[in-house]
Amino acid sequence: MAPERLYLFDTTLRDGAQTNGVDFTLGDKLTIAKMLDDLGIDYVEGGYPGANPTDTQLFAEDRKLGATFTAFGMTRRPGRSTSNDPGLAALLEAKADAICFVAKSWDYHVRVALETTPEENLASIRDSIGAAVATGREVLLDCEHFFDGYKANPQFALACAKAAYDQGARWIVLCDTNGGALPHEVETVVGEVIKLIPGDHVGIHAHNDTEQAVANSLAAVRAGARQIQGTLNGLGERCGNANLVSIIPTLKLKPEFADRFEIGVSDAQLKSLAHASHTLDEMLNRAPNRHAPYVGESAFATKAGIHASAIMKDPATYEHVSPDRVGNRRKLLVSDQAGKSNVLAELERIGLKVDKDDARIMQLLDVVKEREAIGYAYEAADASFELLARRVLGKVPNYFDVEKFDVNIEQRDNAVGQRVTVSLAVVKVKVDGETLISAAEGIGPVNALDLALRKDLGKYQGYINGLELTDYRVRILNGGTEAVTRVLIESQDESGERWTTVGVSPNIIDASFQALMDSIVYKLVRSGAPA
Ligand SMILES: [Zn+2]
């Protein structure tokens, strides 16, 4: 039997933009739309033309996507005609391939929020869908609060859906707007809807308020729905929307779905999923969720020694899918619980060829254990581990020496009489027999030190120009007078590669300095800089 087509509809740019602290510029929106298109998403919902300048501009030009570029807006207001509603007019004028309307489908909302009658709500749906269909575009209706509405008054909820379908809407999208529905409820309700509207015209739009938006989306598909709406990384207001980054690989890799359905995302596009997820985080200036299913850094990480030795024999023993299918990688954590097999596997991944009976492997394991006992955390700092391993194996050149550094913190009044705290760092570095002195001001001492250290590394400067510090985390360990500080620094380079380094010391500046040094040296090693 030929697989049935399932359609993916992304609303990162519309519903996802409702997230607290997220504010997309026009440029961001265009970049994300292109990324979604490259990933093989069928529909990209861009926003709400007429509602704000960014979205109006977004729909002022034909964006020429392969995906169906969709504008979103409300059905005509109660008591107005379609020709006398500016919001509707802006929507019909938008340069979009499809128009997605939202309308109430819960009679309680119609009475209380819209203050109109059920009959007028149905007329508004019919008129608006009819007007949009007449423009020749594909039309969708988001039935707001459909599941709550169905529980309260199934006849009315179904009548809203049916009215849109009868007017020629391509998709009737059932929305769990409050996000409180459970999978078995979704499956039952969608089952009732498809008795009236064919499943290949029914979509699901789930919110994550009980952390079941993905499960609810899959339940809707099981019951017959054939369009799934969601966002990248589950972005969205409150607890977010259904996460397409989890849904896509489940549809592609789990036989229950993969055998019955096909989606627009190819196997090759699936391999770019982790990258797409991390790119969005980067644009939002957020550290990626390490524990994100499929794409998180820890999604395929194994810690305990016996698990690691089994994984080395056959990865399927502890992995539900192969990490490379989604562009992620297997990671065997090197930690104080580590056995020799973790270390061997990590060395193999790094590309360091060592005989498995080489005495230096046990030596490396001992160093890792000793250092973890005083606070280093190598499972979180893969780049520091790689440097440590290369050092034990005698493979890290001594690129440069920091002869001394000095960090000052000063609080004073600035030129306009505001109280400010500024930091100044001076670093004296010896590169190739030459002494270089750099100074930099920063918003804090670590920032100043980082800037001064990377300002002039002589012949190595070209290798570190694209280096940038993306995350900085501090933990105080032990407590009391014995307290030491652990600093984890995440860096990235111009190619988007990210790595984490660690430093430990009773002094936070010293711990930060160690982590900064590891980050720079790691970059030089990876770039193949000459000694
Ligand atoms: Zn929504």
PDB file of C-alpha atoms in Angstrom, residues 82 97 135 139 172 174-175 183 281 298 309 337 345 355 392 409 475 506 516 519:
ATOM      1  CA  THR A  82     -16.370  41.254   4.681  1.00  0.00           C
ATOM      2  CA  ASP A  97       0.091  31.410  -0.972  1.00  0.00           C
ATOM      3  CA  THR A 135      -9.141  35.053  -4.310  1.00  0.00           C
ATOM      4  CA  VAL A 139      -7.584  28.541   2.856  1.00  0.00           C
ATOM      5  CA  ILE A 172      -9.888  22.476   9.198  1.00  0.00           C
ATOM      6  CA  LEU A 174      -8.488  21.580  15.475  1.00  0.00           C
ATOM      7  CA  CYS A 175      -6.729  23.675  18.114  1.00  0.00           C
ATOM      8  CA  PRO A 183      -4.041  12.134  24.136  1.00  0.00           C
ATOM      9  CA  ASP A 281      18.534  28.831  19.748  1.00  0.00           C
ATOM     10  CA  SER A 298      22.843  14.568  26.022  1.00  0.00           C
ATOM     11  CA  SER A 309      31.070  -1.205  26.831  1.00  0.00           C
ATOM     12  CA  GLN A 337      32.383   6.571  36.820  1.00  0.00           C
ATOM     13  CA  ALA A 345      35.394   5.445  22.572  1.00  0.00           C
ATOM     14  CA  ASP A 355      46.425   0.985  20.937  1.00  0.00           C
ATOM     15  CA  VAL A 392      48.761  12.975  28.059  1.00  0.00           C
ATOM     16  CA  ILE A 409      37.565  46.596  38.868  1.00  0.00           C
ATOM     17  CA  ARG A 475      29.045  26.745  40.207  1.00  0.00           C
ATOM     18  CA  PRO A 506      39.189  28.856  44.729  1.00  0.00           C
ATOM     19  CA  LEU A 516      39.353  30.659  28.462  1.00  0.00           C
ATOM     20  CA  SER A 519      39.029  27.328  24.648  1.00  0.00           C
TER      21      SER A 519
END
